[in-house]
Amino acid sequence: MGPLPMPDRGREGRDAVPRAFDDDEREEIRRRLLDAALAALPVTGMRRTPVAALAAAAGISKGGFYLFFPSREDLWAERVHARQAARRGAGRAAAHRPGVGARRAVVRAVVWGVLEDPVLGALLDPAEAAWAAEAFPVDAADAARPDDDGFYGQVHDGLAERGLVHPGRREVLTGLPLLAHGLAGQRAVAGPRLERLAEVLERGAEQALAPG
């Protein structure tokens, strides 16, 4: 999934700055709000977490929330974007490992980046996914797939230049996030076998990417 465009909900409240907070305090409160959103995911999800609960967890009033985010949807969009950036950062770092270990590390980073992402996990709930489809920009889902293709395609091409993957197997890496997402959707059925199934997926992808 690629970076999620931020909702365009007007600028009301966007530029308002509480006079009682200095820059460091504002940055800290913003971080606490984002952390509160992440902590709420396994409990109430995105759609059932009210602004008041997020504000209370960050130690501010409900009204104060809107001095940091124009809406609850804007906060969730930034939280989703941050998780996407983290997954990509892990993949980029893995690609810079020395030797054939880079190929193995990239595959593992992609698979487990999806499986362990709490935001993607929450969106496996059909009700959450339906809410997100209405709450976020209508073109976000359409833009996400090509964007992922571009990013993981570049990672593949960088590995191919080093002779670590087959240059003609780009689609293996670009399609791996979707396969991992499908596996994540079977978490309840797989139970303790999930880790084993993830290993099978990793091994298959690594073998398919191998040069020669």
PDB file of C-alpha atoms in Angstrom:
ATOM      1  CA  MET A   1       0.000   0.000   0.000  1.00  0.00           C
ATOM      2  CA  GLY A   2       1.392   3.409  -0.974  1.00  0.00           C
ATOM      3  CA  PRO A   3       1.302   6.723   0.883  1.00  0.00           C
ATOM      4  CA  LEU A   4      -2.274   7.750   1.643  1.00  0.00           C
ATOM      5  CA  PRO A   5      -3.277  11.245   0.458  1.00  0.00           C
ATOM      6  CA  MET A   6      -4.375  13.484   3.278  1.00  0.00           C
ATOM      7  CA  PRO A   7      -8.102  14.307   3.397  1.00  0.00           C
ATOM      8  CA  ASP A   8      -8.996  17.774   2.121  1.00  0.00           C
ATOM      9  CA  ARG A   9     -11.315  18.995   4.858  1.00  0.00           C
ATOM     10  CA  GLY A  10     -10.545  22.696   4.748  1.00  0.00           C
ATOM     11  CA  ARG A  11      -8.047  24.630   6.801  1.00  0.00           C
ATOM     12  CA  GLU A  12     -10.266  25.364   9.786  1.00  0.00           C
ATOM     13  CA  GLY A  13      -8.171  24.690  12.863  1.00  0.00           C
ATOM     14  CA  ARG A  14      -5.156  23.632  10.799  1.00  0.00           C
ATOM     15  CA  ASP A  15      -3.110  26.732  11.559  1.00  0.00           C
ATOM     16  CA  ALA A  16      -4.419  27.387  15.048  1.00  0.00           C
ATOM     17  CA  VAL A  17      -1.666  27.109  17.652  1.00  0.00           C
ATOM     18  CA  PRO A  18      -2.370  26.961  21.404  1.00  0.00           C
ATOM     19  CA  ARG A  19      -0.564  29.909  22.945  1.00  0.00           C
ATOM     20  CA  ALA A  20       0.204  27.864  26.063  1.00  0.00           C
ATOM     21  CA  PHE A  21       2.336  25.377  24.108  1.00  0.00           C
ATOM     22  CA  ASP A  22       5.805  26.008  22.808  1.00  0.00           C
ATOM     23  CA  ASP A  23       7.122  24.197  19.723  1.00  0.00           C
ATOM     24  CA  ASP A  24       8.504  21.268  21.701  1.00  0.00           C
ATOM     25  CA  GLU A  25       5.229  20.825  23.572  1.00  0.00           C
ATOM     26  CA  ARG A  26       3.203  20.914  20.361  1.00  0.00           C
ATOM     27  CA  GLU A  27       5.457  18.297  18.802  1.00  0.00           C
ATOM     28  CA  GLU A  28       5.145  16.107  21.888  1.00  0.00           C
ATOM     29  CA  ILE A  29       1.347  16.394  21.995  1.00  0.00           C
ATOM     30  CA  ARG A  30       1.087  15.582  18.305  1.00  0.00           C
ATOM     31  CA  ARG A  31       3.237  12.501  18.873  1.00  0.00           C
ATOM     32  CA  ARG A  32       1.041  11.467  21.817  1.00  0.00           C
ATOM     33  CA  LEU A  33      -2.076  11.772  19.672  1.00  0.00           C
ATOM     34  CA  LEU A  34      -0.565   9.564  16.982  1.00  0.00           C
ATOM     35  CA  ASP A  35       0.570   7.053  19.597  1.00  0.00           C
ATOM     36  CA  ALA A  36      -2.915   7.072  21.131  1.00  0.00           C
ATOM     37  CA  ALA A  37      -4.406   6.280  17.733  1.00  0.00           C
ATOM     38  CA  LEU A  38      -2.061   3.325  17.307  1.00  0.00           C
ATOM     39  CA  ALA A  39      -2.861   2.027  20.791  1.00  0.00           C
ATOM     40  CA  ALA A  40      -6.598   2.291  20.099  1.00  0.00           C
ATOM     41  CA  LEU A  41      -6.488   0.130  16.971  1.00  0.00           C
ATOM     42  CA  PRO A  42      -6.772  -3.314  18.604  1.00  0.00           C
ATOM     43  CA  VAL A  43      -9.372  -2.054  21.094  1.00  0.00           C
ATOM     44  CA  THR A  44     -11.832   0.183  19.266  1.00  0.00           C
ATOM     45  CA  GLY A  45     -10.383   0.433  15.780  1.00  0.00           C
ATOM     46  CA  MET A  46     -10.443   3.600  13.722  1.00  0.00           C
ATOM     47  CA  ARG A  47     -14.170   4.117  13.250  1.00  0.00           C
ATOM     48  CA  ARG A  48     -15.164   3.555  16.903  1.00  0.00           C
ATOM     49  CA  THR A  49     -12.413   5.640  18.526  1.00  0.00           C
ATOM     50  CA  PRO A  50     -13.866   9.074  19.367  1.00  0.00           C
ATOM     51  CA  VAL A  51     -11.901  12.292  19.323  1.00  0.00           C
ATOM     52  CA  ALA A  52     -12.499  12.682  23.055  1.00  0.00           C
ATOM     53  CA  ALA A  53     -10.709   9.394  23.792  1.00  0.00           C
ATOM     54  CA  LEU A  54      -7.713  10.308  21.648  1.00  0.00           C
ATOM     55  CA  ALA A  55      -7.488  13.745  23.247  1.00  0.00           C
ATOM     56  CA  ALA A  56      -7.739  12.321  26.772  1.00  0.00           C
ATOM     57  CA  ALA A  57      -4.970   9.812  26.062  1.00  0.00           C
ATOM     58  CA  ALA A  58      -2.758  12.682  24.894  1.00  0.00           C
ATOM     59  CA  GLY A  59      -3.579  14.774  27.955  1.00  0.00           C
ATOM     60  CA  ILE A  60      -5.504  17.539  26.187  1.00  0.00           C
ATOM     61  CA  SER A  61      -9.146  18.551  25.877  1.00  0.00           C
ATOM     62  CA  LYS A  62     -11.419  17.500  23.042  1.00  0.00           C
ATOM     63  CA  GLY A  63     -11.403  21.066  21.766  1.00  0.00           C
ATOM     64  CA  GLY A  64      -7.619  21.111  21.929  1.00  0.00           C
ATOM     65  CA  PHE A  65      -7.487  18.149  19.559  1.00  0.00           C
ATOM     66  CA  TYR A  66      -8.600  20.368  16.685  1.00  0.00           C
ATOM     67  CA  LEU A  67      -5.619  22.631  17.196  1.00  0.00           C
ATOM     68  CA  PHE A  68      -3.433  19.730  16.076  1.00  0.00           C
ATOM     69  CA  PHE A  69      -5.626  17.955  13.525  1.00  0.00           C
ATOM     70  CA  PRO A  70      -8.610  19.380  11.642  1.00  0.00           C
ATOM     71  CA  SER A  71     -10.463  16.094  12.013  1.00  0.00           C
ATOM     72  CA  ARG A  72     -10.194  12.549  13.298  1.00  0.00           C
ATOM     73  CA  GLU A  73      -9.803  11.402   9.682  1.00  0.00           C
ATOM     74  CA  ASP A  74      -6.756  13.640   9.235  1.00  0.00           C
ATOM     75  CA  LEU A  75      -5.108  12.054  12.263  1.00  0.00           C
ATOM     76  CA  TRP A  76      -5.788   8.536  10.952  1.00  0.00           C
ATOM     77  CA  ALA A  77      -4.484   9.457   7.518  1.00  0.00           C
ATOM     78  CA  GLU A  78      -1.222  10.639   9.060  1.00  0.00           C
ATOM     79  CA  ARG A  79      -1.027   7.496  11.208  1.00  0.00           C
ATOM     80  CA  VAL A  80      -1.517   5.289   8.135  1.00  0.00           C
ATOM     81  CA  HIS A  81       1.093   7.271   6.214  1.00  0.00           C
ATOM     82  CA  ALA A  82       3.588   6.888   9.057  1.00  0.00           C
ATOM     83  CA  ARG A  83       3.142   3.099   9.091  1.00  0.00           C
ATOM     84  CA  GLN A  84       3.578   2.944   5.341  1.00  0.00           C
ATOM     85  CA  ALA A  85       6.761   4.984   5.611  1.00  0.00           C
ATOM     86  CA  ALA A  86       8.059   2.672   8.347  1.00  0.00           C
ATOM     87  CA  ARG A  87       7.470  -0.432   6.219  1.00  0.00           C
ATOM     88  CA  ARG A  88       9.254   1.113   3.291  1.00  0.00           C
ATOM     89  CA  GLY A  89      12.112   2.271   5.465  1.00  0.00           C
ATOM     90  CA  ALA A  90      12.597  -1.294   6.693  1.00  0.00           C
ATOM     91  CA  GLY A  91      12.601  -2.577   3.124  1.00  0.00           C
ATOM     92  CA  ARG A  92      15.080   0.062   2.012  1.00  0.00           C
ATOM     93  CA  ALA A  93      17.416  -0.702   4.923  1.00  0.00           C
ATOM     94  CA  ALA A  94      17.220  -4.442   4.196  1.00  0.00           C
ATOM     95  CA  ALA A  95      18.169  -3.833   0.564  1.00  0.00           C
ATOM     96  CA  HIS A  96      21.446  -2.232   1.675  1.00  0.00           C
ATOM     97  CA  ARG A  97      22.677  -5.319   3.500  1.00  0.00           C
ATOM     98  CA  PRO A  98      25.766  -6.950   2.044  1.00  0.00           C
ATOM     99  CA  GLY A  99      25.674  -9.923  -0.309  1.00  0.00           C
ATOM    100  CA  VAL A 100      22.866 -12.413  -0.786  1.00  0.00           C
ATOM    101  CA  GLY A 101      21.638 -11.591   2.707  1.00  0.00           C
ATOM    102  CA  ALA A 102      20.041  -8.482   1.194  1.00  0.00           C
ATOM    103  CA  ARG A 103      17.630 -10.546  -0.898  1.00  0.00           C
ATOM    104  CA  ARG A 104      16.554 -12.608   2.098  1.00  0.00           C
ATOM    105  CA  ALA A 105      16.271  -9.527   4.315  1.00  0.00           C
ATOM    106  CA  VAL A 106      14.120  -7.634   1.800  1.00  0.00           C
ATOM    107  CA  VAL A 107      11.706 -10.536   1.397  1.00  0.00           C
ATOM    108  CA  ARG A 108      11.390 -10.910   5.157  1.00  0.00           C
ATOM    109  CA  ALA A 109      10.948  -7.161   5.680  1.00  0.00           C
ATOM    110  CA  VAL A 110       8.132  -7.054   3.143  1.00  0.00           C
ATOM    111  CA  VAL A 111       6.280 -10.089   4.496  1.00  0.00           C
ATOM    112  CA  TRP A 112       6.551  -9.264   8.184  1.00  0.00           C
ATOM    113  CA  GLY A 113       6.104  -5.558   7.582  1.00  0.00           C
ATOM    114  CA  VAL A 114       2.602  -6.397   6.392  1.00  0.00           C
ATOM    115  CA  LEU A 115       1.859  -9.157   8.912  1.00  0.00           C
ATOM    116  CA  GLU A 116       2.884  -7.052  11.912  1.00  0.00           C
ATOM    117  CA  ASP A 117       1.336  -3.762  10.789  1.00  0.00           C
ATOM    118  CA  PRO A 118      -1.517  -2.919  13.199  1.00  0.00           C
ATOM    119  CA  VAL A 119      -3.119  -0.494  10.751  1.00  0.00           C
ATOM    120  CA  LEU A 120      -3.342  -3.076   7.979  1.00  0.00           C
ATOM    121  CA  GLY A 121      -4.516  -5.570  10.561  1.00  0.00           C
ATOM    122  CA  ALA A 122      -7.375  -3.293  11.568  1.00  0.00           C
ATOM    123  CA  LEU A 123      -8.393  -2.832   7.933  1.00  0.00           C
ATOM    124  CA  LEU A 124      -8.934  -6.583   7.601  1.00  0.00           C
ATOM    125  CA  ASP A 125     -12.172  -5.966   9.478  1.00  0.00           C
ATOM    126  CA  PRO A 126     -14.781  -5.364   6.720  1.00  0.00           C
ATOM    127  CA  ALA A 127     -16.509  -2.671   8.784  1.00  0.00           C
ATOM    128  CA  GLU A 128     -13.211  -0.835   9.324  1.00  0.00           C
ATOM    129  CA  ALA A 129     -12.336  -1.132   5.646  1.00  0.00           C
ATOM    130  CA  ALA A 130     -15.736   0.222   4.622  1.00  0.00           C
ATOM    131  CA  TRP A 131     -15.383   3.154   7.020  1.00  0.00           C
ATOM    132  CA  ALA A 132     -11.889   3.929   5.737  1.00  0.00           C
ATOM    133  CA  ALA A 133     -13.084   3.805   2.135  1.00  0.00           C
ATOM    134  CA  GLU A 134     -15.540   6.610   2.919  1.00  0.00           C
ATOM    135  CA  ALA A 135     -13.348   8.548   5.349  1.00  0.00           C
ATOM    136  CA  PHE A 136     -10.255   8.789   3.160  1.00  0.00           C
ATOM    137  CA  PRO A 137      -9.972  10.314  -0.332  1.00  0.00           C
ATOM    138  CA  VAL A 138     -11.688   8.251  -3.015  1.00  0.00           C
ATOM    139  CA  ASP A 139      -8.526   8.036  -5.090  1.00  0.00           C
ATOM    140  CA  ALA A 140      -6.343   6.762  -2.234  1.00  0.00           C
ATOM    141  CA  ALA A 141      -6.881   3.062  -2.912  1.00  0.00           C
ATOM    142  CA  ASP A 142      -6.418   3.504  -6.663  1.00  0.00           C
ATOM    143  CA  ALA A 143      -3.166   5.405  -6.128  1.00  0.00           C
ATOM    144  CA  ALA A 144      -1.781   2.999  -3.549  1.00  0.00           C
ATOM    145  CA  ARG A 145      -1.175  -0.039  -5.743  1.00  0.00           C
ATOM    146  CA  PRO A 146       0.793   1.696  -8.535  1.00  0.00           C
ATOM    147  CA  ASP A 147       2.756   3.547  -5.882  1.00  0.00           C
ATOM    148  CA  ASP A 148       3.723   0.286  -4.172  1.00  0.00           C
ATOM    149  CA  ASP A 149       4.659  -1.181  -7.527  1.00  0.00           C
ATOM    150  CA  GLY A 150       6.986   1.732  -8.127  1.00  0.00           C
ATOM    151  CA  PHE A 151       8.685   1.560  -4.754  1.00  0.00           C
ATOM    152  CA  TYR A 152       9.242  -2.202  -4.622  1.00  0.00           C
ATOM    153  CA  GLY A 153      10.125  -2.175  -8.297  1.00  0.00           C
ATOM    154  CA  GLN A 154      12.961   0.222  -7.520  1.00  0.00           C
ATOM    155  CA  VAL A 155      14.109  -2.001  -4.661  1.00  0.00           C
ATOM    156  CA  HIS A 156      14.117  -4.965  -7.046  1.00  0.00           C
ATOM    157  CA  ASP A 157      16.048  -3.050  -9.702  1.00  0.00           C
ATOM    158  CA  GLY A 158      18.674  -2.018  -7.161  1.00  0.00           C
ATOM    159  CA  LEU A 159      19.166  -5.631  -6.102  1.00  0.00           C
ATOM    160  CA  ALA A 160      19.272  -6.729  -9.762  1.00  0.00           C
ATOM    161  CA  GLU A 161      22.060  -4.248 -10.483  1.00  0.00           C
ATOM    162  CA  ARG A 162      24.078  -5.986  -7.758  1.00  0.00           C
ATOM    163  CA  GLY A 163      23.335  -9.396  -9.269  1.00  0.00           C
ATOM    164  CA  LEU A 164      21.301 -10.454  -6.224  1.00  0.00           C
ATOM    165  CA  VAL A 165      17.959 -11.055  -7.938  1.00  0.00           C
ATOM    166  CA  HIS A 166      16.785 -12.086 -11.398  1.00  0.00           C
ATOM    167  CA  PRO A 167      16.305  -8.902 -13.462  1.00  0.00           C
ATOM    168  CA  GLY A 168      13.150 -10.272 -15.064  1.00  0.00           C
ATOM    169  CA  ARG A 169      11.324 -11.132 -11.840  1.00  0.00           C
ATOM    170  CA  ARG A 170      10.202  -7.651 -10.808  1.00  0.00           C
ATOM    171  CA  GLU A 171       6.595  -8.779 -10.344  1.00  0.00           C
ATOM    172  CA  VAL A 172       7.641 -11.231  -7.614  1.00  0.00           C
ATOM    173  CA  LEU A 173       8.685  -8.425  -5.308  1.00  0.00           C
ATOM    174  CA  THR A 174       5.988  -5.943  -6.328  1.00  0.00           C
ATOM    175  CA  GLY A 175       3.317  -8.588  -5.735  1.00  0.00           C
ATOM    176  CA  LEU A 176       4.704  -9.821  -2.412  1.00  0.00           C
ATOM    177  CA  PRO A 177       2.902  -7.211  -0.228  1.00  0.00           C
ATOM    178  CA  LEU A 178      -0.447  -8.354  -1.632  1.00  0.00           C
ATOM    179  CA  LEU A 179       0.369 -11.997  -0.965  1.00  0.00           C
ATOM    180  CA  ALA A 180       1.399 -11.135   2.588  1.00  0.00           C
ATOM    181  CA  HIS A 181      -1.805  -9.149   3.038  1.00  0.00           C
ATOM    182  CA  GLY A 182      -3.782 -12.172   1.889  1.00  0.00           C
ATOM    183  CA  LEU A 183      -1.954 -14.321   4.418  1.00  0.00           C
ATOM    184  CA  ALA A 184      -2.692 -11.773   7.142  1.00  0.00           C
ATOM    185  CA  GLY A 185      -6.362 -12.142   6.293  1.00  0.00           C
ATOM    186  CA  GLN A 186      -6.137 -15.829   7.229  1.00  0.00           C
ATOM    187  CA  ARG A 187      -4.630 -15.122  10.639  1.00  0.00           C
ATOM    188  CA  ALA A 188      -7.682 -16.322  12.561  1.00  0.00           C
ATOM    189  CA  VAL A 189      -7.801 -19.577  10.600  1.00  0.00           C
ATOM    190  CA  ALA A 190      -4.043 -20.166  10.560  1.00  0.00           C
ATOM    191  CA  GLY A 191      -3.553 -19.549  14.271  1.00  0.00           C
ATOM    192  CA  PRO A 192      -0.106 -20.718  15.415  1.00  0.00           C
ATOM    193  CA  ARG A 193       0.653 -21.943  11.891  1.00  0.00           C
ATOM    194  CA  LEU A 194       0.862 -18.367  10.614  1.00  0.00           C
ATOM    195  CA  GLU A 195       4.592 -18.109  11.236  1.00  0.00           C
ATOM    196  CA  ARG A 196       5.215 -21.357   9.379  1.00  0.00           C
ATOM    197  CA  LEU A 197       3.073 -20.201   6.457  1.00  0.00           C
ATOM    198  CA  ALA A 198       4.976 -16.918   6.404  1.00  0.00           C
ATOM    199  CA  GLU A 199       8.241 -18.859   6.194  1.00  0.00           C
ATOM    200  CA  VAL A 200       6.898 -20.812   3.226  1.00  0.00           C
ATOM    201  CA  LEU A 201       5.919 -17.562   1.515  1.00  0.00           C
ATOM    202  CA  GLU A 202       9.345 -16.064   2.211  1.00  0.00           C
ATOM    203  CA  ARG A 203      11.186 -19.105   0.917  1.00  0.00           C
ATOM    204  CA  GLY A 204       9.091 -19.248  -2.247  1.00  0.00           C
ATOM    205  CA  ALA A 205       9.619 -15.558  -2.975  1.00  0.00           C
ATOM    206  CA  GLU A 206      13.353 -15.784  -2.343  1.00  0.00           C
ATOM    207  CA  GLN A 207      13.712 -18.772  -4.646  1.00  0.00           C
ATOM    208  CA  ALA A 208      11.674 -17.056  -7.364  1.00  0.00           C
ATOM    209  CA  LEU A 209      13.860 -13.945  -7.116  1.00  0.00           C
ATOM    210  CA  ALA A 210      17.171 -15.811  -7.183  1.00  0.00           C
ATOM    211  CA  PRO A 211      19.318 -15.011 -10.237  1.00  0.00           C
ATOM    212  CA  GLY A 212      20.108 -17.658 -12.808  1.00  0.00           C
TER     213      GLY A 212
END
